[in-house]
Amino acid sequence: EIVQADGAKSKILADAVILTTGGFSNDKTSDSLLREFAPQLSGFPTTNGPWATGDGVKLARRLGATLVDMDKVQLHPTGLIDPKDPASATKYLGPEALRGSGGVLLNKRGERFVNELDLRSAVSKAIMDQGDEYPGSNGSTFAFCVLNDAAVKLFGVNAHAFYWKRVGLFVKVNTLEELAELIKCPAENVRSTLEAYEELSKTSRQCPKTRKSVYPCVVGPQGPFYVAFVTPSVHYTMGGCLISPAAEIQMEGSDSSFFGHRRPILGLFGAGEVTGGVHGRNRLGGNSLLECVVFGRIAGDRAAHAVSRNATSLWHDKWTRLTLRSSQADENGFVWLQFSLPGSLQMSGLAPLQGMALRARGGDKRVEAFTPFTLPDDVGVIGIVLNPWLAGNGSSWLSTLQLGDAVEATAAEPVDSRYTTLLKASNKVVIATSRGLAPMLQILRAATERPNDAANVQLIYLADRASAIPHREGLEALAKAFPRRFRCTFVLQHPPARWAGGVDYVDEIATSVFPDPALGIFLCGATEETRSIKASLLALGHSADRIATVA
């Protein structure tokens, strides 16, 4: 809904929306995000215009978007104070190139106090630590940024002329004495500082005080000098809407599974400063444009494919192109691959626990069926896990894929109709090994993430050693989060001393899994592993019709 300046309202209906509304560095509104998440910076000036009020973040928040890193706000050390209006809350940005071209920072005593090429956060803190306030600026701490002709040439004469002559943010002084008079400090202080710096910049020696060792040009006591008054200013907000690798804005409270799976707000994408979690605690210079280009292109592509003639994407009689969107190896050597489906609002079309086959584009290197760890109703994405202990399952070429690479997929044979019946059982037992990780996750996710699945699940995980249990802490956390619906027991073949879990799977099954005609039992693992487990269950009186084997 759009509200015009005169109060008139209108609606624009769309299949997909991309938020590119920027951050909240200048949010002085009544519901200010800056005041909410970084109140210590709400009184600082900003290099952003009046539009940077976080409107897109607020809209997405009302829709239930996950917000991340909202307290991570970047100060830029060189907001340019306008001597004609020092109290202005908005400052021109003094670009990194001022210091990168050789600009020197001095305090009111005419001394250098920081490595000018250090991180923005470090330089900003150093300026604030000097405690020098610019008169009439409402308390803004500042430093003098001093360039000579050599530095101006490196920066660009025309670019510098814009800041100096057009907008009046530089003052030119011809001599060292005039520079000292501008700073209001003894000329000998400035002379001593610049003579020492001249020697360092000529010889490229490390400064003993600031540890600076890279000098873009030689700056010494010879004028003329061009001086700007710089103050730390709110420049960029690293926080915003959490997005997936496909630029989908993620829903809040949808990460209950132990590996943090989230669900997107369907049809809502984001790119640029409206998003969060891309840069971590402190963005590096230049990465903002890179982020816009990368995720802007991804968001545009996925939004353009929001509408598809087919609600599902995988069929048994044809191959479908999938694009790798994320690849992550865990501490146990498992590689988790997620692929974007052709349509961003499509589902895979697979039945629960149904597998799929993958091959390289062009038809070579076909691999056997994988069971996805994603659920059939996950939108726009399908994922598989590569097991480091299984040879010949496609790991050799799938693990070498780069983000954006394409593969082809087809649905495997339909699953046994009994699986559907057993999946509806109100009580399930999952007996799994590392070779059955993906189907195990499907069952656990359906039981814990789907409100319409009120089943109780008991997991018995069989492993050789405790160190061989992937995501053990996550499984235990899941059991704590759903104590009435999920129980987890680990059974080890070689347990460590004082092991409190199971040590023999036959005993564990005999003492905790009792024959019940309403019970659904799933054996998740390789055939040679599940064969003996099934035999033990049958010997204990369980019905073969209530046991499903899936890898």
Coordinates of C-alpha atoms in Angstrom, one line a residue:
E1 CA 0.0 0.0 0.0
I2 CA 1.3 3.4 -1.0
V3 CA 0.4 6.6 0.9
Q4 CA 0.8 9.7 -1.1
A5 CA 1.9 13.1 0.3
D6 CA -1.8 14.2 0.3
G7 CA -2.8 11.1 2.3
A8 CA -4.3 9.3 -0.7
K9 CA -3.7 5.5 -0.6
S10 CA -3.3 3.1 -3.4
K11 CA -2.2 -0.6 -3.8
I12 CA 0.3 -2.2 -6.2
L13 CA -0.1 -5.9 -6.4
A14 CA 3.0 -8.0 -7.4
D15 CA 4.1 -11.6 -7.4
A16 CA 7.5 -10.6 -5.9
V17 CA 8.9 -7.5 -4.1
I18 CA 12.6 -6.6 -3.8
L19 CA 13.5 -4.3 -0.9
T20 CA 16.4 -2.0 -1.7
T21 CA 15.5 0.8 0.6
G22 CA 18.9 1.2 2.4
G23 CA 19.8 1.4 6.1
F24 CA 18.8 3.5 9.1
S25 CA 21.9 5.7 9.7
N26 CA 19.7 8.8 9.7
D27 CA 16.7 7.4 11.6
K28 CA 15.5 10.2 13.9
T29 CA 11.9 9.1 13.7
S30 CA 9.7 8.3 16.7
D31 CA 10.3 4.6 16.1
S32 CA 14.0 5.0 15.4
L33 CA 15.9 1.8 14.8
L34 CA 19.2 3.6 15.6
R35 CA 17.9 4.7 19.0
E36 CA 16.5 1.2 19.6
F37 CA 19.6 -0.8 18.7
A38 CA 22.5 1.6 19.0
P39 CA 21.4 4.4 21.3
Q40 CA 25.0 5.4 22.1
L41 CA 25.3 6.6 18.5
S42 CA 21.9 8.3 18.0
G43 CA 23.4 11.7 18.8
F44 CA 26.2 11.5 16.2
P45 CA 26.0 13.2 12.9
T46 CA 25.6 11.0 9.8
T47 CA 26.9 10.9 6.2
N48 CA 23.5 9.7 5.1
G49 CA 20.6 11.7 3.7
P50 CA 17.1 12.1 5.1
W51 CA 15.9 9.0 3.3
A52 CA 18.0 6.6 5.5
T53 CA 15.3 5.9 8.1
G54 CA 15.1 2.1 7.7
D55 CA 11.7 2.1 6.2
G56 CA 12.2 -1.2 4.4
V57 CA 13.6 -2.9 7.5
K58 CA 10.5 -1.7 9.5
L59 CA 8.1 -3.0 6.8
A60 CA 9.8 -6.4 6.7
R61 CA 9.8 -6.5 10.5
R62 CA 6.0 -6.1 10.6
L63 CA 5.8 -9.0 8.2
G64 CA 7.8 -11.2 10.6
A65 CA 11.3 -10.9 9.1
T66 CA 14.3 -12.0 11.0
L67 CA 16.6 -9.0 11.9
V68 CA 20.3 -9.6 12.5
D69 CA 23.3 -7.5 13.6
M70 CA 21.1 -4.5 14.3
D71 CA 23.5 -3.1 16.9
K72 CA 26.4 -3.2 14.4
V73 CA 26.6 0.4 13.2
Q74 CA 29.7 1.8 11.5
L75 CA 31.2 5.2 12.2
H76 CA 33.2 6.7 9.4
P77 CA 36.1 8.8 10.8
T78 CA 36.0 11.5 8.2
G79 CA 32.6 13.2 8.1
L80 CA 33.5 16.7 6.9
I81 CA 32.4 19.5 9.2
D82 CA 31.2 22.6 7.3
P83 CA 32.7 25.6 9.1
K84 CA 29.6 27.6 7.9
D85 CA 27.2 25.1 9.6
P86 CA 29.2 23.0 12.1
A87 CA 26.0 21.8 13.9
S88 CA 24.5 20.3 10.8
A89 CA 23.4 16.7 11.6
T90 CA 24.3 15.6 8.1
K91 CA 27.9 15.7 6.9
Y92 CA 29.5 15.3 3.5
L93 CA 31.5 12.0 3.5
G94 CA 35.3 12.6 3.3
P95 CA 36.2 9.5 1.3
E96 CA 38.8 6.9 2.3
A97 CA 41.0 8.2 -0.5
L98 CA 41.7 11.4 1.5
R99 CA 43.8 9.4 3.9
G100 CA 44.7 6.8 1.3
S101 CA 46.3 9.5 -0.8
G102 CA 48.5 10.7 2.0
G103 CA 46.3 12.9 4.2
V104 CA 47.6 13.2 7.8
L105 CA 45.4 13.5 10.9
L106 CA 46.5 16.0 13.6
N107 CA 44.9 16.8 16.9
K108 CA 44.6 20.3 18.5
R109 CA 48.2 20.0 19.8
G110 CA 49.5 19.6 16.3
E111 CA 50.4 15.9 16.9
R112 CA 49.7 12.7 14.9
F113 CA 47.8 10.2 17.0
V114 CA 46.8 7.3 14.8
N115 CA 47.7 5.2 11.7
E116 CA 45.6 7.1 9.2
L117 CA 45.2 3.8 7.1
D118 CA 43.8 1.8 10.0
L119 CA 40.3 0.4 10.1
R120 CA 37.5 3.0 10.1
S121 CA 36.5 1.8 13.6
A122 CA 40.1 2.3 14.9
V123 CA 40.5 5.7 13.4
S124 CA 37.1 6.9 14.7
K125 CA 37.9 5.7 18.2
A126 CA 41.3 7.4 18.1
I127 CA 39.7 10.8 17.1
M128 CA 37.1 10.5 19.9
D129 CA 39.8 9.6 22.4
Q130 CA 41.6 12.9 21.7
G131 CA 38.5 14.7 23.1
D132 CA 38.8 17.7 20.9
E133 CA 35.4 19.3 20.2
Y134 CA 34.7 21.5 17.3
P135 CA 33.2 24.9 18.4
G136 CA 29.4 25.1 17.8
S137 CA 29.1 21.5 16.6
N138 CA 26.9 20.2 19.5
G139 CA 29.9 18.3 20.9
S140 CA 31.4 16.6 17.8
T141 CA 34.9 15.5 18.4
F142 CA 37.2 16.2 15.4
A143 CA 40.7 16.2 14.0
F144 CA 42.5 18.1 11.2
C145 CA 42.9 16.2 8.0
V146 CA 46.0 17.8 6.3
L147 CA 47.0 17.3 2.6
N148 CA 49.8 18.8 0.6
D149 CA 50.0 19.2 -3.1
A150 CA 51.4 15.7 -3.6
A151 CA 48.4 14.2 -1.7
V152 CA 45.9 16.3 -3.6
K153 CA 47.4 15.1 -6.9
L154 CA 47.0 11.5 -5.8
F155 CA 43.5 12.1 -4.6
G156 CA 42.6 13.9 -7.9
V157 CA 42.8 17.7 -8.4
N158 CA 39.3 18.0 -9.8
A159 CA 37.8 15.8 -7.1
H160 CA 39.5 17.8 -4.4
A161 CA 38.4 21.1 -6.0
F162 CA 34.8 19.9 -5.5
Y163 CA 35.2 19.7 -1.7
W164 CA 37.5 22.8 -1.5
K165 CA 36.1 25.3 -3.9
R166 CA 32.6 24.2 -4.6
V167 CA 31.3 23.2 -1.2
G168 CA 33.9 25.0 1.0
L169 CA 34.9 22.0 3.2
F170 CA 38.7 22.6 2.9
V171 CA 40.8 25.6 4.0
K172 CA 44.0 26.4 2.2
V173 CA 47.0 27.7 4.1
N174 CA 50.3 28.5 2.5
T175 CA 52.8 28.0 5.3
L176 CA 53.4 25.9 8.3
E177 CA 52.9 28.9 10.5
E178 CA 49.5 29.5 9.0
L179 CA 48.7 25.8 9.6
A180 CA 49.6 26.2 13.3
E181 CA 47.5 29.3 13.5
L182 CA 44.5 27.5 12.1
I183 CA 45.0 24.6 14.5
K184 CA 45.7 27.1 17.4
C185 CA 48.8 25.4 18.6
P186 CA 52.5 26.3 18.8
A187 CA 54.2 26.3 15.3
E188 CA 57.0 24.2 16.8
N189 CA 54.6 21.4 17.6
V190 CA 53.4 21.2 13.9
R191 CA 57.0 21.5 12.6
S192 CA 58.2 18.7 14.9
T193 CA 55.3 16.4 13.8
L194 CA 55.7 17.0 10.1
E195 CA 59.5 16.8 10.0
A196 CA 59.3 13.5 11.7
Y197 CA 56.6 12.3 9.4
E198 CA 58.6 13.5 6.3
E199 CA 61.5 11.4 7.4
L200 CA 59.2 8.3 7.9
S201 CA 57.4 8.8 4.6
K202 CA 60.7 9.2 2.7
T203 CA 62.3 6.1 4.1
S204 CA 59.1 4.0 4.6
R205 CA 60.1 3.2 8.1
Q206 CA 57.5 2.1 10.6
C207 CA 56.2 4.9 12.8
P208 CA 57.1 4.0 16.4
K209 CA 54.0 5.7 17.8
T210 CA 51.2 4.6 15.4
R211 CA 52.9 1.5 13.7
K212 CA 52.1 3.0 10.3
S213 CA 54.5 1.6 7.6
V214 CA 52.8 2.5 4.3
Y215 CA 53.0 6.0 3.1
P216 CA 51.2 7.0 -0.1
C217 CA 53.3 10.1 -0.5
V218 CA 55.8 12.3 1.3
V219 CA 54.3 14.9 3.5
G220 CA 56.6 17.4 5.3
P221 CA 56.7 20.9 6.7
Q222 CA 56.6 22.6 3.3
G223 CA 53.3 24.3 2.3
P224 CA 50.8 24.8 0.9
F225 CA 48.4 22.7 3.0
Y226 CA 44.7 21.9 2.5
V227 CA 42.9 21.3 5.7
A228 CA 39.5 19.7 6.5
F229 CA 37.8 19.3 9.8
V230 CA 36.7 15.7 10.2
T231 CA 34.5 14.0 12.7
P232 CA 33.3 10.4 13.3
S233 CA 29.8 10.1 11.7
V234 CA 27.3 7.3 11.4
H235 CA 27.9 6.0 7.9
Y236 CA 26.6 2.4 7.5
T237 CA 24.4 0.0 9.3
M238 CA 25.5 -3.6 9.0
G239 CA 22.2 -4.9 10.5
G240 CA 19.0 -5.5 8.7
C241 CA 16.8 -8.3 7.2
L242 CA 18.4 -11.7 7.2
I243 CA 18.5 -13.1 3.7
S244 CA 19.3 -16.6 2.3
P245 CA 22.0 -17.1 -0.4
A246 CA 19.2 -16.6 -2.9
A247 CA 18.4 -13.1 -1.4
E248 CA 15.1 -14.3 0.2
I249 CA 14.2 -12.4 3.3
Q250 CA 13.9 -15.0 6.1
M251 CA 11.0 -15.4 8.5
E252 CA 11.5 -14.9 12.3
G253 CA 11.3 -17.8 14.6
S254 CA 11.8 -20.4 11.8
D255 CA 15.1 -21.9 12.9
S256 CA 13.9 -24.6 15.3
S257 CA 15.8 -27.3 13.5
F258 CA 19.2 -28.1 14.9
F259 CA 21.0 -26.9 11.7
G260 CA 19.3 -23.6 11.7
H261 CA 17.0 -24.1 8.7
R262 CA 14.9 -21.0 8.1
R263 CA 11.9 -20.4 5.9
P264 CA 11.5 -17.3 3.6
I265 CA 8.7 -14.8 3.5
L266 CA 7.4 -15.9 0.2
G267 CA 8.0 -13.5 -2.7
L268 CA 10.0 -11.0 -0.6
F269 CA 13.7 -10.4 -1.5
G270 CA 16.3 -7.9 -0.3
A271 CA 19.6 -6.5 -1.5
G272 CA 21.9 -3.8 -0.2
E273 CA 21.9 -2.1 3.2
V274 CA 18.4 -3.1 4.0
T275 CA 19.8 -6.6 4.6
G276 CA 22.0 -7.7 7.5
G277 CA 24.5 -10.4 8.3
V278 CA 26.6 -10.0 5.1
H279 CA 29.4 -7.9 6.5
G280 CA 29.8 -9.1 10.1
R281 CA 30.7 -6.6 12.8
N282 CA 32.4 -4.0 10.6
R283 CA 32.1 -3.5 6.8
L284 CA 35.3 -3.1 4.8
G285 CA 35.5 -0.1 2.4
G286 CA 34.2 -0.9 -1.1
N287 CA 32.1 -3.9 -0.1
S288 CA 28.8 -2.0 0.0
L289 CA 28.7 -1.6 -3.8
L290 CA 29.9 -5.2 -4.2
E291 CA 27.0 -6.4 -2.0
C292 CA 24.5 -4.4 -4.0
V293 CA 25.8 -5.9 -7.3
V294 CA 25.9 -9.5 -6.1
F295 CA 22.7 -9.7 -4.2
G296 CA 20.9 -7.3 -6.4
R297 CA 21.5 -9.5 -9.4
I298 CA 20.5 -12.6 -7.4
A299 CA 17.3 -11.0 -6.1
G300 CA 16.3 -9.8 -9.5
D301 CA 16.8 -13.2 -11.0
R302 CA 14.9 -15.0 -8.2
A303 CA 12.1 -12.4 -8.2
A304 CA 11.7 -12.8 -12.0
H305 CA 11.3 -16.5 -11.5
A306 CA 8.7 -16.1 -8.7
V307 CA 5.9 -17.1 -11.1
S308 CA 6.2 -20.5 -12.7
R309 CA 3.6 -22.4 -14.6
N310 CA 4.5 -25.5 -12.5
A311 CA 4.1 -25.6 -8.8
T312 CA 6.7 -28.3 -8.6
S313 CA 10.0 -28.7 -10.3
L314 CA 11.2 -32.3 -10.3
W315 CA 9.7 -35.2 -12.3
H316 CA 10.7 -38.8 -12.9
D317 CA 10.7 -38.5 -16.7
K318 CA 12.8 -35.4 -17.3
W319 CA 15.8 -33.5 -16.0
T320 CA 15.6 -30.1 -14.3
R321 CA 18.4 -27.5 -14.0
L322 CA 19.3 -26.6 -10.4
T323 CA 21.8 -23.9 -9.3
L324 CA 24.0 -24.3 -6.3
R325 CA 23.2 -21.6 -3.8
S326 CA 25.2 -22.6 -0.7
S327 CA 27.9 -25.2 0.2
Q328 CA 29.0 -25.7 3.8
A329 CA 31.3 -28.4 5.3
D330 CA 30.8 -29.2 8.9
E331 CA 33.4 -30.3 11.5
N332 CA 32.7 -34.0 10.8
G333 CA 33.5 -33.6 7.0
F334 CA 29.9 -33.7 5.8
V335 CA 29.2 -31.2 3.0
W336 CA 25.8 -29.7 2.9
L337 CA 24.7 -28.5 -0.5
Q338 CA 21.6 -26.4 -1.2
F339 CA 20.3 -25.8 -4.7
S340 CA 17.8 -23.2 -5.9
L341 CA 14.8 -24.7 -7.7
P342 CA 14.0 -23.0 -11.1
G343 CA 11.1 -21.1 -9.6
S344 CA 11.6 -19.2 -6.3
L345 CA 8.1 -20.2 -5.2
Q346 CA 8.3 -23.7 -6.4
M347 CA 8.4 -26.9 -4.3
S348 CA 10.4 -29.9 -5.3
G349 CA 7.4 -32.1 -6.0
L350 CA 9.0 -35.1 -4.3
A351 CA 7.1 -37.2 -1.8
P352 CA 8.4 -37.4 1.8
L353 CA 11.6 -39.5 1.9
Q354 CA 11.6 -39.8 -1.9
G355 CA 15.1 -39.5 -3.5
M356 CA 16.4 -37.7 -6.5
A357 CA 19.3 -38.3 -8.9
L358 CA 21.8 -35.7 -9.9
R359 CA 24.1 -35.4 -12.9
A360 CA 26.4 -32.8 -14.3
R361 CA 24.9 -30.6 -17.0
G362 CA 25.2 -32.4 -20.4
G363 CA 24.4 -35.8 -19.0
D364 CA 27.7 -37.2 -17.7
K365 CA 28.7 -38.1 -14.2
R366 CA 25.3 -39.3 -13.1
V367 CA 25.1 -40.3 -9.5
E368 CA 22.7 -42.5 -7.6
A369 CA 19.7 -41.1 -5.8
F370 CA 20.2 -38.8 -2.8
T371 CA 17.4 -38.3 -0.2
P372 CA 17.2 -34.6 0.4
F373 CA 17.5 -33.3 3.9
T374 CA 15.0 -30.5 3.0
L375 CA 11.3 -31.1 3.2
P376 CA 9.0 -31.5 0.2
D377 CA 7.2 -28.3 1.0
D378 CA 10.4 -26.2 1.4
V379 CA 10.0 -23.4 -1.1
G380 CA 12.5 -22.6 -3.8
V381 CA 15.3 -24.8 -2.4
I382 CA 16.3 -28.5 -2.2
G383 CA 19.4 -29.8 -0.3
I384 CA 21.5 -32.9 0.0
V385 CA 24.4 -33.9 2.2
L386 CA 27.6 -35.5 1.0
N387 CA 28.9 -38.2 3.4
P388 CA 32.7 -38.3 3.7
W389 CA 32.5 -42.0 4.6
L390 CA 30.6 -43.1 1.4
A391 CA 32.7 -43.6 -1.7
G392 CA 31.2 -43.3 -5.1
N393 CA 28.1 -41.3 -4.2
G394 CA 29.0 -38.3 -6.3
S395 CA 31.1 -36.6 -3.7
S396 CA 34.1 -36.4 -6.0
W397 CA 32.5 -34.0 -8.4
L398 CA 29.7 -32.5 -6.4
S399 CA 32.0 -31.3 -3.7
T400 CA 34.0 -29.3 -6.3
L401 CA 31.0 -27.3 -7.4
Q402 CA 31.2 -23.5 -7.0
L403 CA 28.3 -21.3 -6.0
G404 CA 26.3 -20.5 -9.1
D405 CA 27.2 -23.8 -10.8
A406 CA 24.4 -25.8 -12.3
V407 CA 23.5 -29.5 -12.2
E408 CA 20.5 -31.5 -13.5
A409 CA 18.1 -33.4 -11.3
T410 CA 15.3 -35.9 -11.7
A411 CA 13.0 -37.5 -9.2
A412 CA 13.9 -41.1 -8.2
E413 CA 11.4 -43.9 -8.1
P414 CA 8.4 -43.3 -6.0
V415 CA 8.7 -44.5 -2.4
D416 CA 6.9 -47.5 -1.0
S417 CA 3.3 -46.6 -0.3
R418 CA 3.8 -47.9 3.3
Y419 CA 6.1 -44.9 3.9
T420 CA 3.2 -42.5 3.7
T421 CA 1.2 -44.6 6.2
L422 CA 4.1 -44.9 8.6
L423 CA 4.9 -41.1 8.4
K424 CA 1.3 -40.5 9.6
A425 CA 1.9 -42.5 12.8
S426 CA 1.5 -40.5 15.9
N427 CA 4.5 -42.3 17.4
K428 CA 7.7 -42.8 15.4
V429 CA 11.1 -44.4 16.2
V430 CA 14.0 -43.5 14.0
I431 CA 17.1 -45.7 14.2
A432 CA 19.8 -44.0 12.2
T433 CA 23.5 -44.0 11.3
S434 CA 25.5 -41.4 9.6
R435 CA 24.7 -42.9 6.3
G436 CA 21.0 -42.1 6.9
L437 CA 21.5 -38.6 8.0
A438 CA 19.3 -36.9 5.3
P439 CA 16.1 -39.0 5.8
M440 CA 16.6 -38.8 9.6
L441 CA 16.6 -35.0 9.3
Q442 CA 13.4 -35.0 7.1
I443 CA 11.5 -36.9 9.8
L444 CA 12.8 -34.8 12.7
R445 CA 12.1 -31.5 10.9
A446 CA 8.6 -32.5 10.0
A447 CA 7.9 -33.5 13.6
T448 CA 9.4 -30.3 15.2
E449 CA 8.9 -27.6 12.6
R450 CA 5.4 -28.4 11.2
P451 CA 2.5 -27.4 13.5
N452 CA 0.3 -30.0 11.8
D453 CA 2.6 -32.8 12.7
A454 CA 2.0 -33.6 16.3
A455 CA 3.9 -36.9 16.2
N456 CA 6.3 -38.0 19.0
V457 CA 9.7 -39.1 17.7
Q458 CA 12.3 -41.2 19.5
L459 CA 15.8 -41.1 17.8
I460 CA 18.3 -43.9 18.4
Y461 CA 21.5 -42.8 16.8
L462 CA 24.2 -45.5 16.2
A463 CA 27.8 -44.5 15.9
D464 CA 31.3 -45.9 16.3
R465 CA 32.6 -43.2 18.7
A466 CA 31.2 -40.1 20.3
S467 CA 33.3 -37.9 17.9
A468 CA 31.6 -39.5 15.0
I469 CA 28.1 -38.1 15.8
P470 CA 27.5 -35.2 13.5
H471 CA 25.7 -32.2 15.2
R472 CA 25.4 -34.0 18.5
E473 CA 25.0 -30.8 20.4
G474 CA 22.3 -29.7 18.0
L475 CA 20.3 -32.9 18.4
E476 CA 20.6 -32.6 22.2
A477 CA 19.4 -29.0 22.0
L478 CA 16.4 -30.1 19.9
A479 CA 15.5 -32.6 22.5
K480 CA 15.5 -29.9 25.1
A481 CA 13.4 -27.6 22.9
F482 CA 10.8 -30.3 22.3
P483 CA 10.9 -32.5 25.5
R484 CA 7.5 -34.0 24.9
R485 CA 7.8 -34.7 21.2
F486 CA 11.4 -35.7 20.7
R487 CA 13.8 -38.0 22.6
C488 CA 17.3 -38.7 21.6
T489 CA 19.7 -41.6 22.6
F490 CA 23.2 -42.2 21.3
V491 CA 24.5 -45.7 21.1
L492 CA 28.3 -46.2 20.7
Q493 CA 30.2 -49.2 19.6
H494 CA 33.3 -47.9 21.3
P495 CA 32.2 -45.7 24.2
P496 CA 34.6 -43.6 26.2
A497 CA 35.0 -44.0 30.0
R498 CA 32.0 -43.0 32.0
W499 CA 29.7 -42.9 28.9
A500 CA 26.1 -42.4 30.0
G501 CA 24.5 -43.3 26.7
G502 CA 23.8 -46.7 25.1
V503 CA 26.5 -49.2 24.3
D504 CA 24.5 -52.0 22.5
Y505 CA 21.8 -51.2 20.0
V506 CA 20.0 -54.5 20.5
D507 CA 19.7 -53.9 24.2
E508 CA 18.6 -50.3 23.6
I509 CA 15.9 -51.4 21.2
A510 CA 14.8 -54.2 23.5
T511 CA 14.4 -51.9 26.5
S512 CA 12.9 -48.8 24.8
V513 CA 11.1 -49.9 21.6
F514 CA 8.2 -52.2 22.3
P515 CA 6.0 -53.8 19.6
D516 CA 3.0 -51.6 18.8
P517 CA 0.7 -51.9 15.8
A518 CA 0.4 -48.1 15.7
L519 CA 4.2 -47.5 15.8
G520 CA 6.1 -46.4 12.8
I521 CA 9.8 -47.4 12.7
F522 CA 12.3 -45.9 10.3
L523 CA 15.7 -47.4 9.7
C524 CA 17.9 -44.7 8.2
G525 CA 21.2 -46.0 6.9
A526 CA 23.0 -48.2 4.4
T527 CA 21.5 -51.6 3.5
E528 CA 24.2 -53.6 5.2
E529 CA 23.7 -51.6 8.4
T530 CA 19.9 -51.7 8.5
R531 CA 19.6 -55.4 7.6
S532 CA 20.8 -56.6 11.0
I533 CA 18.8 -53.9 12.8
K534 CA 15.6 -55.0 11.1
A535 CA 16.3 -58.6 11.9
S536 CA 16.7 -57.7 15.6
L537 CA 13.3 -55.8 15.5
L538 CA 11.6 -58.7 13.9
A539 CA 13.1 -61.1 16.5
L540 CA 11.6 -58.8 19.2
G541 CA 8.1 -59.2 17.8
H542 CA 7.8 -56.1 15.6
S543 CA 5.8 -56.4 12.5
A544 CA 7.6 -56.0 9.1
D545 CA 4.7 -53.8 7.9
R546 CA 5.6 -51.2 10.5
I547 CA 9.3 -51.0 9.5
A548 CA 10.6 -48.8 6.7
T549 CA 14.2 -48.8 5.5
V550 CA 15.5 -45.6 3.8
A551 CA 19.0 -44.4 3.0

